[in-house]
mmCIF file of C-alpha atoms in Angstrom:
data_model
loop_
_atom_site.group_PDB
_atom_site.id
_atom_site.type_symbol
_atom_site.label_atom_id
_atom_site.label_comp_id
_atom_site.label_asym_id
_atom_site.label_seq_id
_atom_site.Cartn_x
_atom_site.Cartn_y
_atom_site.Cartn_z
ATOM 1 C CA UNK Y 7 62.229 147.371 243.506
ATOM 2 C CA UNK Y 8 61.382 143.928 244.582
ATOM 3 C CA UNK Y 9 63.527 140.534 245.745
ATOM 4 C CA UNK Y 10 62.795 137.208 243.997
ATOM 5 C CA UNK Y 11 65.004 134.361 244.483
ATOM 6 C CA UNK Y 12 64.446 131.331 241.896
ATOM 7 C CA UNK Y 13 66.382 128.465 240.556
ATOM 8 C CA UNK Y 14 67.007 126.620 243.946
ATOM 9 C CA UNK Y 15 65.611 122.725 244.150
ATOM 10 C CA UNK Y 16 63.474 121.845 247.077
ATOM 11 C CA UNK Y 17 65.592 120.212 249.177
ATOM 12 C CA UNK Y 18 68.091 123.018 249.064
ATOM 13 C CA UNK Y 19 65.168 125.576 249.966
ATOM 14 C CA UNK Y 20 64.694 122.657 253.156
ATOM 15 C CA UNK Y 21 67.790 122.585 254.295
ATOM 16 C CA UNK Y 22 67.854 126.736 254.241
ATOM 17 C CA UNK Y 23 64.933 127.261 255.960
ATOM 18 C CA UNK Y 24 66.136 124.588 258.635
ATOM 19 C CA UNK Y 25 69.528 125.976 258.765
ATOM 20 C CA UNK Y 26 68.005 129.783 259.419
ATOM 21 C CA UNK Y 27 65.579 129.151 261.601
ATOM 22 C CA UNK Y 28 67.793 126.773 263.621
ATOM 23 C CA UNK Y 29 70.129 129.186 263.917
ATOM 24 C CA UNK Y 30 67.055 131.159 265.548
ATOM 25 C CA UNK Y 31 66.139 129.100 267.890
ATOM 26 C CA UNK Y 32 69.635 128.681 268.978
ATOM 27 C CA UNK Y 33 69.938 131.993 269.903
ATOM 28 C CA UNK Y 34 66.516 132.910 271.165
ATOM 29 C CA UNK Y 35 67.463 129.506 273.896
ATOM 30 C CA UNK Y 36 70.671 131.495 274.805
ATOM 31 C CA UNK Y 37 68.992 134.908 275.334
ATOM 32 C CA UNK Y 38 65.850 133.597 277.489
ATOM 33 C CA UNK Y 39 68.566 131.293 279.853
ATOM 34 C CA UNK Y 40 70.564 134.454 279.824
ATOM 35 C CA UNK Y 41 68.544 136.509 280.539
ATOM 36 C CA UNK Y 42 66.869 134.298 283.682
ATOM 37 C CA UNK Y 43 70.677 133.539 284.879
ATOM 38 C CA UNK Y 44 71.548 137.274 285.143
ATOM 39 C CA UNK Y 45 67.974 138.404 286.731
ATOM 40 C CA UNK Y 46 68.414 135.781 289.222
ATOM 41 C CA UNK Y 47 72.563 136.802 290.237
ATOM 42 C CA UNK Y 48 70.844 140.458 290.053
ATOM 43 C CA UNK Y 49 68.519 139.854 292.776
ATOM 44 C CA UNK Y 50 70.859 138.161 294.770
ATOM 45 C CA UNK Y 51 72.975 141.159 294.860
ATOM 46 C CA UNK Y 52 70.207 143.526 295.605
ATOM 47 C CA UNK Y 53 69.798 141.435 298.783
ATOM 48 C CA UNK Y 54 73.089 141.344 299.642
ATOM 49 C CA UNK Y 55 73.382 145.305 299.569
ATOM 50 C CA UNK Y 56 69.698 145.143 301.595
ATOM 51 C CA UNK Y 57 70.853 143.476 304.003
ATOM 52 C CA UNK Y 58 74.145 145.624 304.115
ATOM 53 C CA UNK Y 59 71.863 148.637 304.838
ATOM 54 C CA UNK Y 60 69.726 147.097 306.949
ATOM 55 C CA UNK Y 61 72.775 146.126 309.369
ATOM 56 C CA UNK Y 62 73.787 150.457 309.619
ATOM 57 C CA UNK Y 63 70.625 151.083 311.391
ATOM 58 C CA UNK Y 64 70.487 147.980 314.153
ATOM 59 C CA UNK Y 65 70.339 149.620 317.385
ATOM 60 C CA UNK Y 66 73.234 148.274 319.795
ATOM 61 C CA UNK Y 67 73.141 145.348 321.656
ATOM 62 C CA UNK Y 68 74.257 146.322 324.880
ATOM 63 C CA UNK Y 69 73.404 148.396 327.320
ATOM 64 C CA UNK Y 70 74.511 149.692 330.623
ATOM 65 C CA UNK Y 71 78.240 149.295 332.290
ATOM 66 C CA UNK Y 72 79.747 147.758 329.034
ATOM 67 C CA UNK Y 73 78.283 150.256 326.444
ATOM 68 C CA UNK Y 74 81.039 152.432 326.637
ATOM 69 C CA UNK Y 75 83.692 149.449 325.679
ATOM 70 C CA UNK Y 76 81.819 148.573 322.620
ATOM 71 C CA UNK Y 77 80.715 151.754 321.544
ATOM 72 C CA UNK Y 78 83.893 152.058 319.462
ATOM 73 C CA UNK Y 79 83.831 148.464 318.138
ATOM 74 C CA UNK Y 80 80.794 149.290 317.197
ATOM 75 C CA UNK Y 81 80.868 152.398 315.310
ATOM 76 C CA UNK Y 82 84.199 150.488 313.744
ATOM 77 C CA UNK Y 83 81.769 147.779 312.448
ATOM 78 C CA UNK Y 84 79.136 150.250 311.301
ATOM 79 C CA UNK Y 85 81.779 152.057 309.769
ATOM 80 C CA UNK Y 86 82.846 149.122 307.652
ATOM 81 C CA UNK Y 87 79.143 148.690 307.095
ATOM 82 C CA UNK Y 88 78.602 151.441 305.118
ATOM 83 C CA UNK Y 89 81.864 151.131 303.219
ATOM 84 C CA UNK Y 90 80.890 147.985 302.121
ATOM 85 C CA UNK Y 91 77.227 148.936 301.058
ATOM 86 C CA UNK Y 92 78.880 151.908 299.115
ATOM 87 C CA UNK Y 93 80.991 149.793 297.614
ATOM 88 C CA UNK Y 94 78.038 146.906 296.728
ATOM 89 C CA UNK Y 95 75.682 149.984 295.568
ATOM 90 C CA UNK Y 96 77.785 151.695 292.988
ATOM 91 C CA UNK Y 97 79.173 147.687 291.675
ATOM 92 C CA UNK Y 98 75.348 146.963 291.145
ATOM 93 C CA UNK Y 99 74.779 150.170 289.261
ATOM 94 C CA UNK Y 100 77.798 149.208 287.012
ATOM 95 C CA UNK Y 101 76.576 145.589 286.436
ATOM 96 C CA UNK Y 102 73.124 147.015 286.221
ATOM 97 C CA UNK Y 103 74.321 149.130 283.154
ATOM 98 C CA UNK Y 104 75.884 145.943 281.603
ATOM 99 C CA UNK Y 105 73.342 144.084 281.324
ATOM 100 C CA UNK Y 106 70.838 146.251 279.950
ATOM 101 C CA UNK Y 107 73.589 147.015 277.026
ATOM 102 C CA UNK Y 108 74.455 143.566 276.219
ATOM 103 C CA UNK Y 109 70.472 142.704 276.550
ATOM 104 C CA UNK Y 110 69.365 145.270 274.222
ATOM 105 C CA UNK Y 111 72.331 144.242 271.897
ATOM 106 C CA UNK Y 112 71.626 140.671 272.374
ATOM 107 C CA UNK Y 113 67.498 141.334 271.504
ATOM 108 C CA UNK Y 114 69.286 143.238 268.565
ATOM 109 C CA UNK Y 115 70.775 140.278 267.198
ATOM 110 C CA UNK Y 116 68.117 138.475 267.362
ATOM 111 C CA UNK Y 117 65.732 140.776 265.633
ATOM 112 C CA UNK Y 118 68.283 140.283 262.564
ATOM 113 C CA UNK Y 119 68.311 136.514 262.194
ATOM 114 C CA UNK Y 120 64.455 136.618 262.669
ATOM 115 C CA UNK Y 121 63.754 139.237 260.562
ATOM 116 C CA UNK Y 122 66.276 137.564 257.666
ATOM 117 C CA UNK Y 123 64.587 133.570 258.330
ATOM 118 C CA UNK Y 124 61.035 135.413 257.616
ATOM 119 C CA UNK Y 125 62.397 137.213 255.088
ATOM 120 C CA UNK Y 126 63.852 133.972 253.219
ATOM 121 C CA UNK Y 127 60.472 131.975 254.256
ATOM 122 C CA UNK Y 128 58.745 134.620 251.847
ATOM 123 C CA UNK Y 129 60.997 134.522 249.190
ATOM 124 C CA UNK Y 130 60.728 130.193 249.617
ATOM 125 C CA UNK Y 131 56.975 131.056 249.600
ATOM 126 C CA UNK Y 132 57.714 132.761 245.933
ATOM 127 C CA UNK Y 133 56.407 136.087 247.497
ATOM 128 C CA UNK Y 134 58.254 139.233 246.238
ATOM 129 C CA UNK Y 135 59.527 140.963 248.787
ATOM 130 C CA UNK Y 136 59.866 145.017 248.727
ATOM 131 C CA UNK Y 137 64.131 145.761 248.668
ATOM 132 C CA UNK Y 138 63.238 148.480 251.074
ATOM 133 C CA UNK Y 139 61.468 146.071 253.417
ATOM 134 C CA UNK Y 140 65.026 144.183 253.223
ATOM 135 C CA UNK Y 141 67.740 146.702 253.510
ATOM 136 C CA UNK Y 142 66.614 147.801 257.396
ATOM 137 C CA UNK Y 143 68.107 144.895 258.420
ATOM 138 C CA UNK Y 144 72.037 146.375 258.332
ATOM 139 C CA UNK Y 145 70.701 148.664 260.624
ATOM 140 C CA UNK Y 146 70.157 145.532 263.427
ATOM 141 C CA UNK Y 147 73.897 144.549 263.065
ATOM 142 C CA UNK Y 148 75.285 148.354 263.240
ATOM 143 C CA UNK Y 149 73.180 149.120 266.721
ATOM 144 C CA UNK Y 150 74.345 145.727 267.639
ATOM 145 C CA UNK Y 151 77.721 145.949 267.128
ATOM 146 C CA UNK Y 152 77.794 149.406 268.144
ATOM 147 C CA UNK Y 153 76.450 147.658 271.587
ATOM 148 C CA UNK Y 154 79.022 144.955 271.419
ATOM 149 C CA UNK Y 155 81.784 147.805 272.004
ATOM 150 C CA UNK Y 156 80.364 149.413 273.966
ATOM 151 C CA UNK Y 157 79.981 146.755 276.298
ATOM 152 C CA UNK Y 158 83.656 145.507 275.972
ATOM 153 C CA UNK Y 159 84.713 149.026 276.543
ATOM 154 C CA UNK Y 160 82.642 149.474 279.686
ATOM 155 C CA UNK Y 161 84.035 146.301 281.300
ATOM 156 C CA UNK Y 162 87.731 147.777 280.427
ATOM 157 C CA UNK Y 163 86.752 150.603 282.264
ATOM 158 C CA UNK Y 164 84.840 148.962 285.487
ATOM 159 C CA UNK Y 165 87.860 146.102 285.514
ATOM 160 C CA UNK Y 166 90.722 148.660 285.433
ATOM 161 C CA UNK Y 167 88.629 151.495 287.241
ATOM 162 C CA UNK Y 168 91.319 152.661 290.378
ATOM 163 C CA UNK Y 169 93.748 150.528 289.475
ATOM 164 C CA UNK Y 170 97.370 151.557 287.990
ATOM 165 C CA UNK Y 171 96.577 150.454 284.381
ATOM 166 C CA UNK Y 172 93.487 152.186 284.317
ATOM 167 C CA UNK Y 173 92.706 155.217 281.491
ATOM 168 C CA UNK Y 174 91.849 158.743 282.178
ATOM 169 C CA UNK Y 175 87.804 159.381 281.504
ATOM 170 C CA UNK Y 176 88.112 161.411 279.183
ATOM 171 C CA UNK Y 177 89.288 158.579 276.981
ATOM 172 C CA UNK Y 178 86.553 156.689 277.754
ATOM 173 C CA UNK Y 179 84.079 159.360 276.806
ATOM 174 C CA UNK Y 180 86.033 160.039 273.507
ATOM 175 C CA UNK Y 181 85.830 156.436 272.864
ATOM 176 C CA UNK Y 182 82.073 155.842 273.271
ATOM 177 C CA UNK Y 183 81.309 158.955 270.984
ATOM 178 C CA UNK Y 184 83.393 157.656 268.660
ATOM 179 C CA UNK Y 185 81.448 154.220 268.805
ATOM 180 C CA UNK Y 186 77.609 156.554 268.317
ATOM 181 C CA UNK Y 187 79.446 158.144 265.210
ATOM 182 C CA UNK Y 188 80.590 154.662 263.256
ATOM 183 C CA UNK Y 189 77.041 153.633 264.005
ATOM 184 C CA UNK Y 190 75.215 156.652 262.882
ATOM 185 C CA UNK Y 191 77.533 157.186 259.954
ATOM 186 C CA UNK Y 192 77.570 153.538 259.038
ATOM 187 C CA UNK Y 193 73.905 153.441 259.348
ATOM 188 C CA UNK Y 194 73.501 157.322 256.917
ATOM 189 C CA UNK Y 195 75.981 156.065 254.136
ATOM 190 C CA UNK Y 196 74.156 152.755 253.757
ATOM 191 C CA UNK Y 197 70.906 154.816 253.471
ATOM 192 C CA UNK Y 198 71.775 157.175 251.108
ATOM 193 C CA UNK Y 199 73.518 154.585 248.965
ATOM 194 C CA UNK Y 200 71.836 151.345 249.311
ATOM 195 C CA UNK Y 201 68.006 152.490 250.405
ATOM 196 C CA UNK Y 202 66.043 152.955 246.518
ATOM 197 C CA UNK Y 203 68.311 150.950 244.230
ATOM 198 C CA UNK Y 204 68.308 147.396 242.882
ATOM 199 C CA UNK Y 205 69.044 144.745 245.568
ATOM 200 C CA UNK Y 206 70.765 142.847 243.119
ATOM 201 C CA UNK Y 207 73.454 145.599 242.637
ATOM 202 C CA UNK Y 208 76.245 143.577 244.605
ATOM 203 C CA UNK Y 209 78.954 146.508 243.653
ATOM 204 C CA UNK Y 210 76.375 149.050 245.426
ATOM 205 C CA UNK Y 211 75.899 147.594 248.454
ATOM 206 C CA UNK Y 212 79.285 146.788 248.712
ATOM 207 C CA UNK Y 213 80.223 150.600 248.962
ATOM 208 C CA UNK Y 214 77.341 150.878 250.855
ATOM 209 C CA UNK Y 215 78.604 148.807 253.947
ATOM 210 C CA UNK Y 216 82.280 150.218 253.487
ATOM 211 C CA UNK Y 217 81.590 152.998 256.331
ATOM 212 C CA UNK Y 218 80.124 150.844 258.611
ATOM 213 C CA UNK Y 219 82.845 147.981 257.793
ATOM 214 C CA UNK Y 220 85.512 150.372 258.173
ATOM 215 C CA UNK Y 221 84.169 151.546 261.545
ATOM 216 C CA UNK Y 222 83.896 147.973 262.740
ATOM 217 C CA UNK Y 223 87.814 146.875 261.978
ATOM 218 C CA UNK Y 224 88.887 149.941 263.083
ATOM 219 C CA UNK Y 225 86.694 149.559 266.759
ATOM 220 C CA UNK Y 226 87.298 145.979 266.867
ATOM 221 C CA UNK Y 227 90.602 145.766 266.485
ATOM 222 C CA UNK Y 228 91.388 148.774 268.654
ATOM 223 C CA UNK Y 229 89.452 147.322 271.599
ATOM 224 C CA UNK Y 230 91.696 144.134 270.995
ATOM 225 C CA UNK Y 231 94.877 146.230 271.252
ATOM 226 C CA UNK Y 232 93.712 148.070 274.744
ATOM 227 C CA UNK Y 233 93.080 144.244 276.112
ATOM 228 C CA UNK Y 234 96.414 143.161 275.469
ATOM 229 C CA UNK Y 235 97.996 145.976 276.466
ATOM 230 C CA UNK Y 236 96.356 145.984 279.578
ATOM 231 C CA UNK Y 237 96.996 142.145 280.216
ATOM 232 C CA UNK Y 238 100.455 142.196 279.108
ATOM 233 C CA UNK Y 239 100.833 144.923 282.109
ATOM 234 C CA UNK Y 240 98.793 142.664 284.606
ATOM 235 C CA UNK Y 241 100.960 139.986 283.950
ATOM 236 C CA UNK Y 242 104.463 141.921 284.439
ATOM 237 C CA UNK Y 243 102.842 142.949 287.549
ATOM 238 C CA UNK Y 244 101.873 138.987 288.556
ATOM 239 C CA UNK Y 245 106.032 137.877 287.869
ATOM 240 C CA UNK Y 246 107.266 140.487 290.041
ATOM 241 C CA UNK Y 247 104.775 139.909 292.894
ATOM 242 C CA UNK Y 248 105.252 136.439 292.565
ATOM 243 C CA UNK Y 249 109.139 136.314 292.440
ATOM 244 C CA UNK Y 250 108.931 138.842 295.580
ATOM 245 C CA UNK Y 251 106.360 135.852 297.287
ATOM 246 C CA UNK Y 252 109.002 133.455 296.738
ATOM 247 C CA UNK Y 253 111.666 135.406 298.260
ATOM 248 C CA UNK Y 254 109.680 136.766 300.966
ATOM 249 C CA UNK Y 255 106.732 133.508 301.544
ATOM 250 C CA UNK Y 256 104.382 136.378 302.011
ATOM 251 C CA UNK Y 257 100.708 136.385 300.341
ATOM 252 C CA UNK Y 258 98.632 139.672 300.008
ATOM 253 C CA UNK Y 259 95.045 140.457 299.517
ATOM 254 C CA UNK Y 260 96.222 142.526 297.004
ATOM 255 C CA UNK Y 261 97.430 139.410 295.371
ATOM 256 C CA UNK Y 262 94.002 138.203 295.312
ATOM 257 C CA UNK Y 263 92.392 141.065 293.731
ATOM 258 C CA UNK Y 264 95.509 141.001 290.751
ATOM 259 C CA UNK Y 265 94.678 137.306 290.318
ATOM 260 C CA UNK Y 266 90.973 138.481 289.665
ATOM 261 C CA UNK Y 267 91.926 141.066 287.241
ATOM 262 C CA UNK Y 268 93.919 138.830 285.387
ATOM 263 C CA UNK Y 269 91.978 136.337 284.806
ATOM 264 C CA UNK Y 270 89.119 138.572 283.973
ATOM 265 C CA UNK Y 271 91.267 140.404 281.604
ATOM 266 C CA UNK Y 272 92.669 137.148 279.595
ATOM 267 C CA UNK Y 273 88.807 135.857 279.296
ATOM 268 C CA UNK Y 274 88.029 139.405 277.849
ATOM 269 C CA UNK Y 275 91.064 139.412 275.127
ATOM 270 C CA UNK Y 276 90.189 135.718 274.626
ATOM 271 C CA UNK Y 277 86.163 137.055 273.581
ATOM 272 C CA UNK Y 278 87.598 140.113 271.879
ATOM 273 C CA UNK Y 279 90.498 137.720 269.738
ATOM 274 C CA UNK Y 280 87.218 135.618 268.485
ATOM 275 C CA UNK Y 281 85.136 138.387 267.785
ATOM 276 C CA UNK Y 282 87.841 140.251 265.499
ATOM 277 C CA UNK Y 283 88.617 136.584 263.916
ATOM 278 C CA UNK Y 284 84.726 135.598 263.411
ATOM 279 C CA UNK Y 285 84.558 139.399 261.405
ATOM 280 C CA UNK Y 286 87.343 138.816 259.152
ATOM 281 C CA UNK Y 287 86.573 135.355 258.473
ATOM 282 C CA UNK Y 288 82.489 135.986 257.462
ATOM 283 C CA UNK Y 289 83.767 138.751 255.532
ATOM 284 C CA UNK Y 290 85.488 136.165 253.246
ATOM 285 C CA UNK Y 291 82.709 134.001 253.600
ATOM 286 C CA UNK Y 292 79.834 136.530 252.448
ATOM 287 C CA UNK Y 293 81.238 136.406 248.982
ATOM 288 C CA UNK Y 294 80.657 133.065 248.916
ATOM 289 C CA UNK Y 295 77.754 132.086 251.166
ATOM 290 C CA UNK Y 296 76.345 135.352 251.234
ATOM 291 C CA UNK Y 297 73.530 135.825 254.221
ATOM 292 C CA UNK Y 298 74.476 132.850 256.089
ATOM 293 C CA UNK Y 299 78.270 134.444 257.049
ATOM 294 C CA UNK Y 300 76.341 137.543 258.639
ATOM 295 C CA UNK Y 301 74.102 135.404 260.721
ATOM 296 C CA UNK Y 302 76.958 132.742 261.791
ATOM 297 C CA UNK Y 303 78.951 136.249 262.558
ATOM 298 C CA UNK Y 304 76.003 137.453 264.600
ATOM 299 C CA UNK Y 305 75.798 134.050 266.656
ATOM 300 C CA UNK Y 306 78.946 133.822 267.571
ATOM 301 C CA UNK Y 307 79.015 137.575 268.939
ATOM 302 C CA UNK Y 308 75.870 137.092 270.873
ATOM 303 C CA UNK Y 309 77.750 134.192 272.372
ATOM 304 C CA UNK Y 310 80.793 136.086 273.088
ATOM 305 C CA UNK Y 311 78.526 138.359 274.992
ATOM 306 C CA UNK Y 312 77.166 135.509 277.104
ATOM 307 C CA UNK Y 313 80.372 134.067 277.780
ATOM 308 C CA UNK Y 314 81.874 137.194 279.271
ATOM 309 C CA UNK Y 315 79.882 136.825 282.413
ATOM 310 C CA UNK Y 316 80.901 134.966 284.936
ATOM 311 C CA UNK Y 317 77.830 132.935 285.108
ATOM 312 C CA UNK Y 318 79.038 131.117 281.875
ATOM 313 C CA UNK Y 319 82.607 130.774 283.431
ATOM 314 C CA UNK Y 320 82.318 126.981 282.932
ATOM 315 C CA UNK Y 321 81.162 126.672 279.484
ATOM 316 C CA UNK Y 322 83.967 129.534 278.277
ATOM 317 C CA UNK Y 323 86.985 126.868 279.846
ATOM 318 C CA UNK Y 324 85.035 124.066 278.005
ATOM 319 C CA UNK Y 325 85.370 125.674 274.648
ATOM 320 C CA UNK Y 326 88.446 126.840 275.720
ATOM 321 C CA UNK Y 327 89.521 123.355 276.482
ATOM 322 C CA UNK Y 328 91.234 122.448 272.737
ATOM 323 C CA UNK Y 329 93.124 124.985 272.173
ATOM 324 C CA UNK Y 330 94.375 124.262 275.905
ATOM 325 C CA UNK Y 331 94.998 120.405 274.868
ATOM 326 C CA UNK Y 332 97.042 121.998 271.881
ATOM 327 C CA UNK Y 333 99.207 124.094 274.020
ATOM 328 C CA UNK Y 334 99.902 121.226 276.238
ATOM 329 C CA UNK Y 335 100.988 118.833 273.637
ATOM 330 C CA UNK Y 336 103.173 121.742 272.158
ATOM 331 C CA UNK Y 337 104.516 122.441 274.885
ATOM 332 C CA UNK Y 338 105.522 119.295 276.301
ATOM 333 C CA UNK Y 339 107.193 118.493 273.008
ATOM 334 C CA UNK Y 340 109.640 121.773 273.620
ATOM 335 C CA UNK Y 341 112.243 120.977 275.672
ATOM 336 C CA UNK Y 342 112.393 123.357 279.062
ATOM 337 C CA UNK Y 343 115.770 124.199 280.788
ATOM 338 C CA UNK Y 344 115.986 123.513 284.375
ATOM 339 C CA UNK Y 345 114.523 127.190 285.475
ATOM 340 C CA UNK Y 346 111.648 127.139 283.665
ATOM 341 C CA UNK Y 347 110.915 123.220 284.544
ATOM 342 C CA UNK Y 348 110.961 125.036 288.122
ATOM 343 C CA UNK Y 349 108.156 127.637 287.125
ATOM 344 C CA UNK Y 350 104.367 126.215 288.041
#
């Protein structure tokens, strides 16, 4: 079966192609300054933890009468040392691991919006293209989606990892499987239904994406749930530590690191929020736009996926910034009694 689209004028076909390939080069920006951004922190960490090891095996200082007094301060420090380069060594293999999954499911998304802006150049071309040659492309957004999970799921696990809120392992391991089975199930329905037929059968390859759609509200909006849980328990955790400061005027390290965590955790439910809402919303939108809702959908994952590092801190609190305004305004419209007027 072949693909021939007709009865558009050519200004509409102008504004398409502009609009996809756009869209394109939007992305294909993001993932090369991403990609430089990351490489760059990356090496910057490996010298760190050089340096780290380097410091374990400098010979001592001194010599003679006073050896014996700094021996111990000494073996303290290279003690500490090698804590610390432990510690730096297994946090670069866990960062190492994120990035290649959100680069591969980054260079995933991408393939799709190319692939679909060449495909739609061919069809403005009035070239017939094969249905076959078309259909692959579902296959892009399952492995990238399936990549967008399991991203979001590693980072609950590495932010929460020896901490009181954190899951067993097991959990974790259940969880990913589950994520390779949506993806190779999504991916085996579609083929057997979709893969041979008319491309103009809307009815078929609507059941043909209902595995794979399935699979992604059910993983999405899981994911969501174990963020807020999580964050609603970092932030009982942040009252009582801070009532117990104001009682006692005394400030922790361990304050430092929940501080971390919970602002790490809110940026994360933030991302995951927009991610569910962007799904549900192009979902409407394909039976109206068709194409276009996947590829906005796609862009505004792979940006999700950007955001989360903390490289892009400052551009995730600028387009964070309105609904902050909002809040504001709303808030200062509610009148406060006199102990919450008293909380910062």
């Amino acid at each position: 079966h072949t693909l021939q689209i007709t009865g558009a004028t050519e200004a509409e076909w102008v504004v398409i192609l502009v609009l996809f390939w756009g869209i394109c080069t939007v992305l294909l920006l993001l993932f090369v300054h991403w990609s430089l951004v990351v490489c760059l922190r990356k090496r910057i960490l490996l010298c760190d933890t050089g340096r780290a090891k380097r410091a374990m095996f400098d010979p001592a200082p001194s010599t003679g009468a006073r050896a014996d007094e700094t021996t111990p301060k000494l073996e303290l420090e290279r003690i500490n040392t090698t804590e610390r380069t432990s510690t730096m060594t297994t946090s670069n293999a866990k960062i190492s691991r994120t990035i290649v999954i959100v680069w591969i499911s980054l260079a995933f998304g991408l393939l799709y919006l190319v692939a679909t802006s060449i495909f739609v150049t061919l069809l403005y071309a009035q070239i017939e293209v094969a249905c076959s040659s078309i259909l692959f492309r579902h296959s892009f957004i399952l492995v990238q989606r399936g990549l967008q999970y399991t991203y979001f799921l590693a980072r609950l696990q590495n932010v929460f990892d020896g901490t009181m809120y954190a899951f067993n392992k097991i959990f974790f391991k259940l969880s990913y499987g589950a994520i390779l089975f949506g993806v190779i199930s999504g991916g085996s329905w579609y083929y057997f239904v979709a893969v041979g037929h008319n491309c103009s059968d809307r009815y078929r390859f609507i059941v043909a994406v209902g595995i794979g759609l399935i699979w992604d509200v059910i993983a999405s909006i899981t994911l969501l749930a174990l963020f807020i849980r999580n964050m609603s328990l970092v932030f009982k955790t942040t009252e009582l530590i801070t009532v117990n400061q104001s009682q006692l005027g005394i400030i922790t390290a361990l304050d430092h690191d929940l501080m971390q965590m919970k602002r790490v955790t809110v940026k994360l439910t933030i991302l995951e929020i927009v991610v569910v809402c962007t799904s549900l919303l192009c979902f409407i939108l394909y039976l109206f736009i068709s194409t276009l809702a996947s590829m906005i959908e796609m862009v505004v994952n792979c940006i999700c996926l950007i955001l989360s590092f903390n490289a892009y801190d400052h551009w995730f609190v600028v387009c964070c910034k309105p609904c902050h305004v909002m809040l504001l305004r709303k808030r200062n419209h509610i009148p406060q009694s006199p102990a919450q007027n008293s909380l910062p």
